[in-house]
Every structure is written in C-alpha cells, then in structure tokens.
XYZ file of N, CA and C in Angstrom:
453
model
N 23.948 -1.083 31.725
C 23.455 -2.268 31.047
C 23.996 -2.283 29.615
N 24.508 -3.412 29.207
C 25.049 -3.581 27.870
C 23.952 -4.020 26.920
N 23.912 -3.367 25.771
C 22.917 -3.730 24.758
C 23.254 -5.106 24.160
N 22.244 -5.947 24.023
C 22.407 -7.282 23.442
C 21.830 -7.273 22.024
N 22.630 -7.605 21.062
C 22.225 -7.577 19.661
C 21.015 -8.458 19.396
N 20.020 -7.898 18.743
C 18.851 -8.661 18.325
C 19.193 -9.547 17.127
N 20.031 -9.054 16.252
C 20.451 -9.812 15.069
C 21.237 -11.047 15.484
N 22.097 -10.897 16.477
C 22.983 -11.988 16.871
C 22.422 -12.838 18.015
N 21.160 -12.599 18.398
C 20.538 -13.407 19.450
C 20.515 -14.880 19.051
N 20.425 -15.119 17.779
C 20.553 -16.469 17.224
C 21.778 -16.443 16.337
N 22.799 -17.195 16.660
C 24.052 -17.140 15.906
C 23.837 -17.520 14.436
N 24.570 -16.875 13.555
C 24.449 -17.221 12.142
C 24.996 -18.624 11.875
N 24.469 -19.229 10.853
C 24.946 -20.554 10.449
C 26.361 -20.435 9.893
N 27.085 -21.518 9.985
C 28.402 -21.568 9.354
C 28.202 -21.478 7.839
N 29.225 -21.065 7.127
C 29.123 -20.829 5.690
C 28.603 -22.054 4.926
N 29.106 -23.231 5.225
C 28.684 -24.436 4.499
C 27.203 -24.743 4.736
N 26.755 -24.581 5.982
C 25.346 -24.823 6.296
C 24.460 -23.787 5.608
N 24.905 -22.546 5.625
C 24.171 -21.467 4.969
C 24.090 -21.708 3.462
N 25.186 -22.110 2.876
C 25.226 -22.394 1.442
C 24.229 -23.481 1.074
N 24.184 -24.545 1.851
C 23.251 -25.638 1.579
C 21.808 -25.171 1.696
N 21.509 -24.381 2.727
C 20.148 -23.870 2.912
C 19.741 -22.969 1.754
N 20.610 -22.039 1.384
C 20.267 -21.087 0.322
C 20.137 -21.778 -1.034
N 20.976 -22.761 -1.294
C 20.850 -23.523 -2.546
C 19.519 -24.263 -2.579
N 19.129 -24.834 -1.443
C 17.839 -25.528 -1.376
C 16.698 -24.550 -1.591
N 16.785 -23.383 -0.999
C 15.728 -22.369 -1.146
C 15.553 -21.976 -2.614
N 16.655 -21.821 -3.316
C 16.592 -21.449 -4.738
C 16.013 -22.571 -5.600
N 16.032 -23.783 -5.100
C 15.419 -24.900 -5.838
C 13.897 -24.857 -5.759
N 13.347 -24.166 -4.760
C 11.906 -24.113 -4.539
C 11.239 -22.841 -5.063
N 12.003 -21.753 -5.161
C 11.438 -20.446 -5.511
C 12.184 -19.799 -6.659
N 11.470 -18.906 -7.358
C 12.078 -18.066 -8.371
C 11.462 -16.682 -8.247
N 12.045 -15.709 -8.912
C 11.503 -14.354 -8.824
C 11.069 -13.838 -10.184
N 10.430 -12.676 -10.169
C 9.853 -12.102 -11.389
C 10.914 -11.869 -12.466
N 12.080 -11.362 -12.073
C 13.103 -11.074 -13.068
C 13.552 -12.346 -13.781
N 13.813 -13.398 -13.024
C 14.260 -14.655 -13.624
C 13.203 -15.220 -14.573
N 11.941 -15.190 -14.152
C 10.859 -15.696 -14.998
C 10.739 -14.840 -16.256
N 10.750 -13.517 -16.100
C 10.624 -12.625 -17.253
C 11.760 -12.845 -18.249
N 12.970 -12.996 -17.752
C 14.111 -13.228 -18.651
C 13.939 -14.533 -19.427
N 13.529 -15.593 -18.748
C 13.310 -16.869 -19.440
C 12.187 -16.753 -20.461
N 11.108 -16.061 -20.112
C 10.007 -15.883 -21.060
C 10.437 -15.034 -22.249
N 11.194 -13.973 -21.993
C 11.690 -13.122 -23.086
C 12.589 -13.906 -24.045
N 13.365 -14.821 -23.501
C 14.307 -15.596 -24.315
C 13.710 -16.904 -24.834
N 12.432 -17.108 -24.620
C 11.754 -18.280 -25.175
C 12.205 -19.607 -24.599
N 12.617 -19.623 -23.332
C 13.028 -20.874 -22.697
C 11.804 -21.772 -22.603
N 11.845 -22.889 -23.315
C 10.664 -23.753 -23.347
C 10.696 -24.871 -22.306
N 11.690 -24.859 -21.441
C 11.775 -25.866 -20.384
C 10.898 -25.510 -19.184
N 10.355 -24.270 -19.181
C 9.473 -23.855 -18.089
C 8.089 -23.528 -18.628
N 7.101 -23.703 -17.763
C 5.725 -23.306 -18.056
C 5.219 -22.559 -16.834
N 4.730 -21.344 -17.051
C 4.195 -20.542 -15.963
C 2.710 -20.853 -15.827
N 2.289 -21.167 -14.605
C 0.892 -21.530 -14.336
C 0.269 -20.542 -13.369
N -0.828 -19.942 -13.809
C -1.634 -19.086 -12.955
C -2.566 -20.001 -12.172
N -2.333 -20.123 -10.876
C -3.088 -21.045 -10.035
C -4.354 -20.423 -9.454
N -4.652 -19.187 -9.860
C -5.857 -18.511 -9.377
C -7.074 -18.980 -10.179
N -8.214 -18.433 -9.865
C -9.435 -18.772 -10.599
C -9.323 -18.291 -12.037
N -10.100 -18.897 -12.911
C -10.101 -18.494 -14.317
C -10.519 -17.032 -14.463
N -11.443 -16.590 -13.634
C -11.907 -15.200 -13.666
C -10.743 -14.238 -13.402
N -9.910 -14.566 -12.426
C -8.745 -13.717 -12.131
C -7.728 -13.760 -13.267
N -7.540 -14.928 -13.864
C -6.645 -15.063 -15.017
C -7.102 -14.133 -16.136
N -8.380 -14.155 -16.450
C -8.926 -13.330 -17.535
C -8.759 -11.842 -17.256
N -8.793 -11.460 -15.976
C -8.649 -10.051 -15.597
C -7.223 -9.546 -15.792
N -6.246 -10.432 -15.756
C -4.858 -10.040 -15.968
C -3.913 -11.105 -15.482
N -3.006 -11.537 -16.384
C -2.056 -12.608 -16.048
C -0.692 -12.332 -16.672
N 0.285 -13.071 -16.211
C 1.647 -12.980 -16.746
C 1.626 -13.451 -18.196
N 2.242 -12.683 -19.110
C 2.272 -13.110 -20.515
C 2.875 -14.507 -20.655
N 2.171 -15.360 -21.374
C 2.624 -16.729 -21.591
C 2.090 -17.717 -20.583
N 1.480 -17.220 -19.499
C 0.989 -18.108 -18.446
C -0.226 -18.898 -18.910
N -0.337 -20.103 -18.354
C -1.466 -20.990 -18.584
C -2.383 -20.879 -17.362
N -3.679 -20.860 -17.583
C -4.617 -20.875 -16.469
C -4.879 -22.317 -16.048
N -4.528 -22.624 -14.804
C -4.830 -23.928 -14.231
C -5.060 -23.726 -12.732
N -6.311 -23.382 -12.366
C -6.602 -23.145 -10.961
C -6.198 -24.337 -10.087
N -5.643 -24.047 -8.935
C -5.125 -25.112 -8.063
C -6.191 -26.141 -7.711
N -7.436 -25.745 -7.667
C -8.514 -26.682 -7.338
C -8.728 -27.732 -8.437
N -8.180 -27.468 -9.619
C -8.325 -28.427 -10.725
C -7.044 -29.217 -10.989
N -6.093 -29.104 -10.109
C -4.820 -29.809 -10.291
C -4.917 -31.207 -9.710
N -5.509 -32.089 -10.495
C -5.605 -33.498 -10.141
C -5.142 -34.299 -11.352
N -5.277 -35.598 -11.305
C -4.828 -36.443 -12.424
C -5.448 -35.998 -13.749
N -6.755 -35.767 -13.745
C -7.444 -35.372 -14.977
C -7.031 -33.971 -15.416
N -6.959 -33.024 -14.480
C -6.636 -31.646 -14.812
C -5.212 -31.425 -15.283
N -4.315 -32.352 -14.944
C -2.908 -32.215 -15.326
C -2.481 -33.230 -16.382
N -3.424 -33.989 -16.909
C -3.098 -35.075 -17.847
C -2.328 -34.583 -19.078
N -2.590 -33.364 -19.525
C -1.943 -32.853 -20.732
C -0.582 -32.197 -20.446
N -0.200 -32.081 -19.182
C 1.075 -31.424 -18.855
C 2.258 -32.344 -19.172
N 3.310 -31.723 -19.660
C 4.546 -32.423 -20.011
C 5.386 -32.608 -18.748
N 5.661 -33.826 -18.384
C 6.404 -34.109 -17.155
C 7.891 -33.741 -17.245
N 8.366 -33.374 -18.418
C 9.752 -32.947 -18.561
C 9.941 -31.457 -18.288
N 8.851 -30.723 -18.179
C 8.918 -29.275 -17.947
C 9.008 -28.978 -16.454
N 9.432 -27.754 -16.141
C 9.396 -27.236 -14.777
C 8.269 -26.211 -14.754
N 7.356 -26.394 -13.807
C 6.183 -25.536 -13.714
C 6.390 -24.479 -12.636
N 6.110 -23.237 -13.006
C 6.234 -22.104 -12.099
C 4.816 -21.674 -11.732
N 4.435 -21.860 -10.480
C 3.091 -21.478 -10.060
C 3.113 -20.076 -9.455
N 2.014 -19.351 -9.693
C 1.861 -18.049 -9.049
C 0.395 -17.782 -8.771
N 0.168 -16.823 -7.868
C -1.173 -16.351 -7.548
C -1.075 -14.841 -7.361
N -1.967 -14.241 -6.563
C -1.958 -12.786 -6.397
C -0.710 -12.270 -5.704
N -0.233 -12.975 -4.713
C 0.932 -12.494 -3.981
C 1.020 -13.123 -2.610
N 1.719 -12.443 -1.713
C 1.999 -13.038 -0.415
C 0.754 -13.213 0.449
N -0.349 -12.558 0.125
C -1.585 -12.739 0.872
C -2.457 -13.852 0.322
N -1.956 -14.570 -0.661
C -2.715 -15.634 -1.328
C -1.853 -16.892 -1.318
N -2.460 -18.054 -1.096
C -1.656 -19.274 -1.100
C -2.038 -20.236 -2.223
N -2.708 -19.737 -3.263
C -3.054 -20.601 -4.396
C -1.797 -21.146 -5.077
N -0.730 -20.353 -5.131
C 0.499 -20.850 -5.763
C 1.113 -21.975 -4.943
N 1.065 -21.851 -3.612
C 1.590 -22.907 -2.751
C 0.744 -24.160 -2.869
N -0.574 -23.998 -2.863
C -1.462 -25.150 -3.018
C -1.259 -25.800 -4.388
N -1.093 -24.972 -5.420
C -0.842 -25.510 -6.756
C 0.483 -26.239 -6.837
N 1.536 -25.635 -6.280
C 2.849 -26.279 -6.282
C 2.786 -27.602 -5.530
N 2.076 -27.606 -4.418
C 1.922 -28.823 -3.639
C 1.221 -29.910 -4.462
N 0.115 -29.547 -5.107
C -0.631 -30.517 -5.908
C 0.225 -31.066 -7.049
N 0.937 -30.184 -7.734
C 1.787 -30.630 -8.842
C 2.899 -31.546 -8.342
N 3.546 -31.162 -7.247
C 4.605 -32.005 -6.687
C 4.043 -33.357 -6.248
N 2.862 -33.341 -5.640
C 2.218 -34.583 -5.201
C 1.965 -35.511 -6.387
N 1.711 -34.904 -7.551
C 1.455 -35.676 -8.762
C 2.735 -36.028 -9.525
N 3.890 -35.632 -8.986
C 5.168 -36.006 -9.581
C 5.779 -34.998 -10.537
N 5.254 -33.766 -10.578
C 5.801 -32.741 -11.465
C 6.913 -31.955 -10.768
N 7.823 -31.403 -11.563
C 8.853 -30.501 -11.047
C 8.244 -29.101 -10.997
N 8.402 -28.433 -9.861
C 7.711 -27.157 -9.679
C 8.502 -26.193 -8.818
N 8.321 -24.910 -9.097
C 8.829 -23.819 -8.273
C 7.698 -22.810 -8.107
N 7.788 -22.020 -7.042
C 6.829 -20.942 -6.829
C 7.463 -19.608 -7.201
N 6.640 -18.708 -7.739
C 7.075 -17.353 -8.037
C 6.923 -16.513 -6.772
N 8.026 -16.012 -6.257
C 8.009 -15.189 -5.052
C 7.148 -13.947 -5.293
N 6.197 -13.717 -4.415
C 5.391 -12.501 -4.477
C 4.302 -12.494 -5.526
N 4.249 -13.540 -6.343
C 3.184 -13.682 -7.328
C 2.996 -12.485 -8.238
N 1.753 -12.285 -8.641
C 1.418 -11.206 -9.571
C 1.704 -9.835 -8.960
N 1.558 -9.725 -7.648
C 1.831 -8.468 -6.966
C 3.269 -8.018 -7.186
N 4.247 -8.899 -6.968
C 5.651 -8.536 -7.166
C 5.966 -8.377 -8.652
N 5.314 -9.177 -9.496
C 5.490 -9.058 -10.949
C 5.144 -7.627 -11.384
N 3.993 -7.141 -10.949
C 3.554 -5.792 -11.297
C 4.422 -4.732 -10.626
N 4.783 -4.963 -9.379
C 5.624 -4.012 -8.657
C 6.951 -3.800 -9.372
N 7.465 -4.874 -9.971
C 8.734 -4.768 -10.704
C 8.573 -4.162 -12.092
N 7.334 -3.880 -12.503
C 7.102 -3.181 -13.766
C 6.867 -4.060 -14.972
N 6.586 -5.323 -14.766
C 6.345 -6.226 -15.892
C 4.890 -6.124 -16.344
N 4.629 -6.372 -17.639
C 3.270 -6.247 -18.164
C 2.404 -7.462 -17.836
N 1.104 -7.272 -17.959
C 0.149 -8.363 -17.852
C -0.704 -8.375 -19.116
N -1.350 -9.503 -19.343
C -2.236 -9.692 -20.483
C -3.634 -9.953 -19.927
N -4.643 -9.331 -20.514
C -6.029 -9.576 -20.113
C -6.695 -10.473 -21.139
N -7.724 -11.176 -20.708
C -8.487 -12.029 -21.606
C -7.916 -13.424 -21.694
N -8.472 -14.182 -22.647
C -8.115 -15.595 -22.780
C -6.773 -15.827 -23.470
N -6.284 -14.845 -24.227
C -4.997 -15.010 -24.903
C -3.876 -15.142 -23.883
N -2.997 -16.128 -24.092
C -1.860 -16.292 -23.182
C -0.899 -15.126 -23.295
N -0.766 -14.563 -24.505
C 0.209 -13.507 -24.706
C 1.615 -14.077 -24.704
N 2.602 -13.203 -24.809
C 3.989 -13.656 -24.858
C 4.936 -12.510 -24.540
N 6.038 -12.832 -23.911
C 7.145 -11.886 -23.735
C 8.295 -12.213 -24.677
N 8.177 -13.308 -25.419
C 9.268 -13.769 -26.283
C 9.711 -12.661 -27.228
N 10.999 -12.422 -27.223
C 11.588 -11.440 -28.115
C 11.395 -9.996 -27.699
N 10.672 -9.742 -26.624
C 10.436 -8.372 -26.165
C 11.700 -7.837 -25.501
N 12.001 -6.563 -25.729
C 13.172 -5.997 -25.047
C 12.899 -5.871 -23.560
N 13.949 -5.946 -22.788
C 13.815 -5.801 -21.347
C 13.993 -4.340 -20.995
N 12.919 -3.707 -20.558
C 13.031 -2.307 -20.129
C 12.808 -2.177 -18.619
N 12.887 -3.315 -17.932
C 12.717 -3.332 -16.485
C 14.081 -3.544 -15.834
N 14.396 -2.669 -14.885
C 15.619 -2.832 -14.116
C 15.246 -2.917 -12.652
N 15.005 -4.134 -12.203
C 14.569 -4.329 -10.818
C 15.761 -4.402 -9.862
N 16.966 -4.427 -10.381
C 18.145 -4.535 -9.540
C 18.490 -5.970 -9.177
N 17.781 -6.938 -9.744
C 18.005 -8.353 -9.411
C 19.127 -8.984 -10.207
N 19.459 -8.376 -11.311
C 20.429 -8.986 -12.221
C 21.815 -9.040 -11.626
C-alpha cells in the first residue's frame, strides 16, 4: 500500500490565489510584534482597544491600550473615536472572542479595524510588558528588548 500524503490531500492554491488570500488575511489581523513596534515608535494612526471587561483591563493591559469593552461598542460608546484611525482589538487570547465581537461591532459602525492575533496571551508569551490600573501607560520611546523572531 502506498502512503497518501495528508498535506497534499487538498492541493495547494496557485501562487496568485495564495498571494491574494494571504494579503487579505494581513488586512484583518496583526501580531504582537507589529503592534509593539508601532507603539514604541509612537505611530498615532492606530489605537489599541482592550475589548475585555474594565475589571480585566485594570488587572493588566497592553501599554497605551484604551478600555472599551465590546458590550459597550455602540453609537454612544464609540462617539468619541476618531474615524481616521485604525483600531486594534484584543482580548485574553484564542479562548476568548471579545476581540472578534469588538472588531465586528466597530466594523459594523464603519470603523477600520484589525484583530491582534492571540490577544494578551500571545503578547505576554512574546515577552511584552503590561500595565495595571487605570493608567494607559506607554511603550513610546522604549527600547525593544524582545526578539520574537517575527521581524
């Protein structure tokens, strides 16, 4: 009996189709390294949003992140947001869908949005700091001492 490849059971896409899919995927998601680099360099075109409960935000959040629980993302809750910014939503990680619900709500309201892959879990796994309490904190101007291999 000849072994049948599990990887090749579904043929790979042609290069052009693959390129289009991967480019589209990158339009929807970002990772911890990319977010940290933008925050360190003070890129003001993005705003990181913690879509978890305020209690979870206070316990520890990404430096510079704004607390906006997904349940409050409606016309009134987003009235102060700048529609020219790109919003990066995150939650605890792959076992939590608050970032997806938040991204959905923001997109439904007409905002540009991406999700942070792996949320706070991957952020911490990659060695990035968190801030506790109500202060947003900041990574601006901080040296990068994290080498996640993503660069």
